[in-house]
Short mmCIF file of C-alpha atoms in Angstrom, two decimals:
data_model
loop_
_atom_site.label_atom_id
_atom_site.label_comp_id
_atom_site.label_asym_id
_atom_site.label_seq_id
_atom_site.Cartn_x
_atom_site.Cartn_y
_atom_site.Cartn_z
CA THR A 1 0.00 0.00 0.00
CA GLN A 2 1.39 3.38 -0.99
CA LEU A 3 1.13 6.00 1.73
CA LEU A 4 1.55 9.76 1.59
CA GLU A 5 2.29 11.57 4.82
CA GLN A 6 1.65 15.27 5.09
CA SER A 7 3.05 17.64 7.67
CA PRO A 8 2.11 19.59 9.56
CA GLN A 9 -1.42 18.33 10.09
CA PHE A 10 -2.60 21.71 11.35
CA LEU A 11 -1.11 25.16 10.77
CA SER A 12 -2.40 28.50 12.04
CA ILE A 13 -0.51 31.62 11.03
CA GLN A 14 -0.93 35.38 10.77
CA GLU A 15 -1.62 37.12 7.48
CA GLY A 16 1.63 37.98 5.70
CA GLU A 17 3.66 35.06 7.04
CA ASN A 18 5.27 32.39 4.87
CA LEU A 19 4.69 28.66 5.29
CA THR A 20 5.68 25.30 3.83
CA VAL A 21 3.66 22.09 3.74
CA TYR A 22 5.40 18.77 3.14
CA CYS A 23 4.23 15.58 1.46
CA ASN A 24 6.42 12.49 1.85
CA SER A 25 6.33 8.88 0.76
CA SER A 26 8.60 5.87 0.50
CA SER A 27 7.06 5.15 -2.90
CA VAL A 28 7.84 6.66 -6.28
CA PHE A 29 5.00 8.37 -8.09
CA SER A 30 4.78 9.17 -11.78
CA SER A 31 3.38 12.57 -10.86
CA LEU A 32 1.97 14.37 -7.87
CA GLN A 33 -1.01 16.67 -7.54
CA TRP A 34 -1.96 19.28 -4.97
CA TYR A 35 -5.58 20.09 -4.17
CA ARG A 36 -7.23 22.67 -1.93
CA GLN A 37 -10.54 21.95 -0.26
CA GLU A 38 -12.84 24.48 1.37
CA PRO A 39 -15.60 23.57 3.86
CA GLY A 40 -18.61 21.94 2.21
CA GLU A 41 -16.87 21.57 -1.12
CA GLY A 42 -14.87 18.92 -2.92
CA PRO A 43 -11.11 19.30 -3.45
CA VAL A 44 -10.03 21.51 -6.35
CA LEU A 45 -6.87 20.77 -8.31
CA LEU A 46 -4.13 23.41 -7.92
CA VAL A 47 -1.22 21.89 -9.80
CA THR A 48 0.34 18.71 -11.17
CA VAL A 49 4.11 18.17 -11.03
CA VAL A 50 5.56 15.47 -13.23
CA THR A 51 9.34 15.68 -13.49
CA GLY A 52 11.70 15.02 -10.58
CA GLY A 53 13.03 18.37 -9.34
CA GLU A 54 10.26 20.31 -11.08
CA VAL A 55 9.19 23.62 -9.61
CA LYS A 56 5.87 25.26 -10.48
CA LYS A 57 4.59 28.62 -9.34
CA LEU A 58 0.98 29.69 -9.05
CA LYS A 59 0.93 33.32 -7.90
CA ARG A 60 2.16 33.16 -4.28
CA LEU A 61 2.23 29.35 -4.22
CA THR A 62 5.38 27.42 -5.15
CA PHE A 63 5.23 23.66 -5.65
CA GLN A 64 8.27 21.40 -5.85
CA PHE A 65 8.57 17.73 -6.75
CA GLY A 66 11.49 15.90 -5.19
CA ASP A 67 14.31 14.64 -7.39
CA ALA A 68 13.39 11.03 -6.62
CA ARG A 69 9.66 11.71 -7.13
CA LYS A 70 8.86 10.50 -3.63
CA ASP A 71 8.13 13.82 -1.98
CA SER A 72 6.78 17.28 -2.65
CA SER A 73 6.41 20.61 -0.94
CA LEU A 74 4.05 23.55 -1.15
CA HIS A 75 5.35 26.95 -0.12
CA ILE A 76 3.03 29.92 0.32
CA THR A 77 4.50 33.42 0.45
CA ALA A 78 2.74 36.22 2.31
CA ALA A 79 -0.28 34.11 3.21
CA GLN A 80 -3.72 35.69 3.07
CA PRO A 81 -6.99 34.72 4.79
CA GLY A 82 -8.26 33.50 1.40
CA ASP A 83 -5.58 30.80 1.48
CA THR A 84 -7.37 29.12 4.40
CA GLY A 85 -8.39 25.56 3.61
CA LEU A 86 -7.40 21.90 3.63
CA TYR A 87 -4.42 21.22 1.37
CA LEU A 88 -4.14 17.68 0.04
CA CYS A 89 -1.35 16.08 -1.93
CA ALA A 90 -2.13 13.10 -4.13
CA GLY A 91 0.28 10.74 -5.82
CA VAL A 92 -0.37 9.36 -9.27
CA SER A 93 0.76 5.77 -9.79
CA SER A 94 0.99 4.62 -13.37
CA GLY A 95 0.62 0.98 -12.38
CA SER A 96 -2.53 1.37 -10.31
CA ALA A 97 -6.05 1.49 -11.65
CA ARG A 98 -7.09 3.73 -8.78
CA GLN A 99 -4.42 6.17 -9.85
CA LEU A 100 -4.56 8.66 -6.96
CA THR A 101 -3.36 8.08 -3.41
CA PHE A 102 -4.24 11.00 -1.15
CA GLY A 103 -2.31 12.31 1.80
CA SER A 104 -4.02 13.01 5.11
CA GLY A 105 -4.12 16.75 4.49
CA THR A 106 -2.88 19.95 6.10
CA GLN A 107 -5.51 22.25 7.58
CA LEU A 108 -4.27 25.82 7.10
CA THR A 109 -5.83 28.79 8.87
CA VAL A 110 -4.60 32.28 8.02
CA LEU A 111 -5.70 34.85 10.57
CA PRO A 112 -6.29 38.47 9.53
CA GLY B 1 -23.17 18.89 -17.01
CA ALA B 2 -20.70 21.61 -16.15
CA GLY B 3 -19.48 19.87 -13.03
CA VAL B 4 -19.84 16.72 -10.96
CA SER B 5 -23.19 16.71 -9.21
CA GLN B 6 -23.91 14.70 -6.07
CA SER B 7 -27.20 14.16 -4.29
CA PRO B 8 -28.38 14.47 -1.66
CA SER B 9 -26.00 17.05 -0.25
CA ASN B 10 -26.92 16.00 3.28
CA LYS B 11 -28.46 12.80 4.59
CA VAL B 12 -29.37 11.91 8.15
CA THR B 13 -30.40 8.32 8.65
CA GLU B 14 -31.10 5.97 11.52
CA LYS B 15 -28.69 3.19 12.33
CA GLY B 16 -29.65 0.04 10.44
CA LYS B 17 -31.32 1.79 7.51
CA ASP B 18 -30.07 1.60 3.91
CA VAL B 19 -28.96 4.72 2.04
CA GLU B 20 -28.28 5.43 -1.61
CA LEU B 21 -25.96 8.20 -2.75
CA ARG B 22 -25.94 9.48 -6.31
CA CYS B 23 -23.21 10.93 -8.52
CA ASP B 24 -23.61 12.55 -11.94
CA PRO B 25 -20.15 12.90 -13.52
CA ILE B 26 -19.05 15.37 -16.16
CA SER B 27 -20.32 14.31 -19.56
CA GLY B 28 -17.63 12.41 -21.45
CA HIS B 29 -15.62 11.49 -18.36
CA THR B 30 -15.15 7.76 -18.55
CA ALA B 31 -13.53 7.31 -15.13
CA LEU B 32 -15.49 7.76 -11.90
CA TYR B 33 -14.24 7.46 -8.33
CA TRP B 34 -15.86 7.30 -4.91
CA TYR B 35 -13.97 8.46 -1.84
CA ARG B 36 -14.88 8.76 1.82
CA GLN B 37 -13.63 11.63 3.98
CA ARG B 38 -13.92 11.73 7.72
CA LEU B 39 -13.92 15.10 9.46
CA GLY B 40 -10.69 17.03 8.82
CA GLN B 41 -8.97 14.07 7.24
CA GLY B 42 -7.73 13.01 3.83
CA LEU B 43 -9.62 10.98 1.27
CA GLU B 44 -10.10 7.23 1.59
CA PHE B 45 -10.49 5.45 -1.76
CA LEU B 46 -13.59 3.29 -2.09
CA ILE B 47 -14.10 2.24 -5.71
CA TYR B 48 -13.12 3.14 -9.27
CA PHE B 49 -15.24 2.74 -12.40
CA GLN B 50 -14.01 2.75 -15.97
CA GLY B 51 -17.19 2.98 -17.98
CA ASN B 52 -19.66 0.71 -16.20
CA SER B 53 -17.10 -1.80 -15.00
CA ALA B 54 -15.28 -1.57 -11.69
CA PRO B 55 -11.65 -2.68 -12.09
CA ASP B 56 -10.84 -1.73 -8.53
CA LYS B 57 -13.32 -2.09 -5.68
CA SER B 58 -10.74 -2.97 -3.09
CA GLY B 59 -11.45 0.12 -1.01
CA LEU B 60 -15.01 -0.82 -0.10
CA PRO B 61 -14.81 -1.27 3.69
CA SER B 62 -17.33 -4.11 4.01
CA ASP B 63 -19.96 -6.08 2.10
CA ARG B 64 -22.53 -3.54 3.28
CA PHE B 65 -21.08 -1.17 0.68
CA SER B 66 -21.81 -1.57 -3.03
CA ALA B 67 -21.76 0.65 -6.08
CA GLU B 68 -22.92 0.53 -9.64
CA ARG B 69 -22.69 2.73 -12.70
CA THR B 70 -24.91 2.96 -15.73
CA GLY B 71 -22.82 3.25 -18.89
CA GLU B 72 -20.55 6.27 -18.58
CA SER B 73 -23.02 8.29 -16.59
CA VAL B 74 -24.71 8.12 -13.21
CA SER B 75 -23.27 6.10 -10.36
CA THR B 76 -24.93 5.11 -7.10
CA LEU B 77 -23.19 4.12 -3.89
CA THR B 78 -25.38 2.04 -1.58
CA ILE B 79 -24.72 1.45 2.09
CA GLN B 80 -26.86 -1.22 3.70
CA ARG B 81 -27.62 -1.49 7.41
CA THR B 82 -25.80 1.76 8.15
CA GLN B 83 -23.61 2.02 11.24
CA GLN B 84 -22.47 5.13 13.11
CA GLU B 85 -18.92 4.67 11.81
CA ASP B 86 -20.28 5.17 8.29
CA SER B 87 -20.85 8.85 9.12
CA ALA B 88 -18.61 10.86 6.79
CA VAL B 89 -18.62 12.92 3.61
CA TYR B 90 -18.80 10.75 0.51
CA LEU B 91 -17.09 12.39 -2.45
CA CYS B 92 -17.40 11.47 -6.10
CA ALA B 93 -14.91 12.48 -8.78
CA SER B 94 -14.63 11.96 -12.50
CA SER B 95 -11.83 12.33 -14.99
CA SER B 96 -11.26 12.06 -18.70
CA PRO B 97 -8.99 9.32 -20.08
CA THR B 98 -6.08 11.76 -20.35
CA GLY B 99 -7.08 13.61 -17.20
CA ARG B 100 -6.23 10.66 -15.00
CA ARG B 101 -2.59 10.95 -15.96
CA GLY B 102 -2.09 14.54 -15.02
CA GLY B 103 -5.13 16.73 -15.53
CA GLY B 104 -6.58 15.81 -12.22
CA TYR B 105 -9.96 14.82 -11.00
CA THR B 106 -13.05 17.00 -10.81
CA PHE B 107 -14.83 16.46 -7.54
CA GLY B 108 -18.42 16.96 -6.57
CA SER B 109 -19.33 18.78 -3.36
CA GLY B 110 -20.03 15.51 -1.60
CA THR B 111 -22.85 13.96 0.40
CA ARG B 112 -22.57 14.45 4.15
CA LEU B 113 -23.96 11.29 5.74
CA THR B 114 -24.85 11.26 9.41
CA VAL B 115 -25.97 8.01 11.02
CA VAL B 116 -27.80 8.52 14.32
#
């Protein structure tokens, strides 16, 4: 069974601070996706990283895929209250019909 | 439709009753997934459909859980003799054949099931 561990599980910060969320596994994934989920809604895809070492930026969010494609990080610069939500990483396995293995999530709260 | 639609959005049922949850995927999306999410936690895979066949149903937690799909459209997840531990949000997602490899899933808003 492939497992994805996210840390921290909970994070509460002040507006304007920077933060990093980590997603780690002992398994290799063909790609990795990050989702954000708001209360009462389903997760929404933010980004997919495919190549080991790849870095993608989405406004104030920076996503990195580890060189060995076993881990990933999400860095948010100058966090805003609108960034509040549950951040989920999900690994894509080419050999598995179910395709996506989700991490346990990081609940981020940005206080004004 | 424009998005993945799930119904009902909320369901409160008595322990021991059967419930049926419905998912309408995006038109043209051949793959459909059911996940369960307990409060504040990640997503637990339940079952995957490709068309109307289910190549992977290994995530169904017990024989009280079953799911079916009509063609490449509506899917229903049925929970028989509900237990309190079944209380969770049940999420449905669909993806296109190329979407599964990198374009991501599109999720519905989920059905919040409460067993009392």
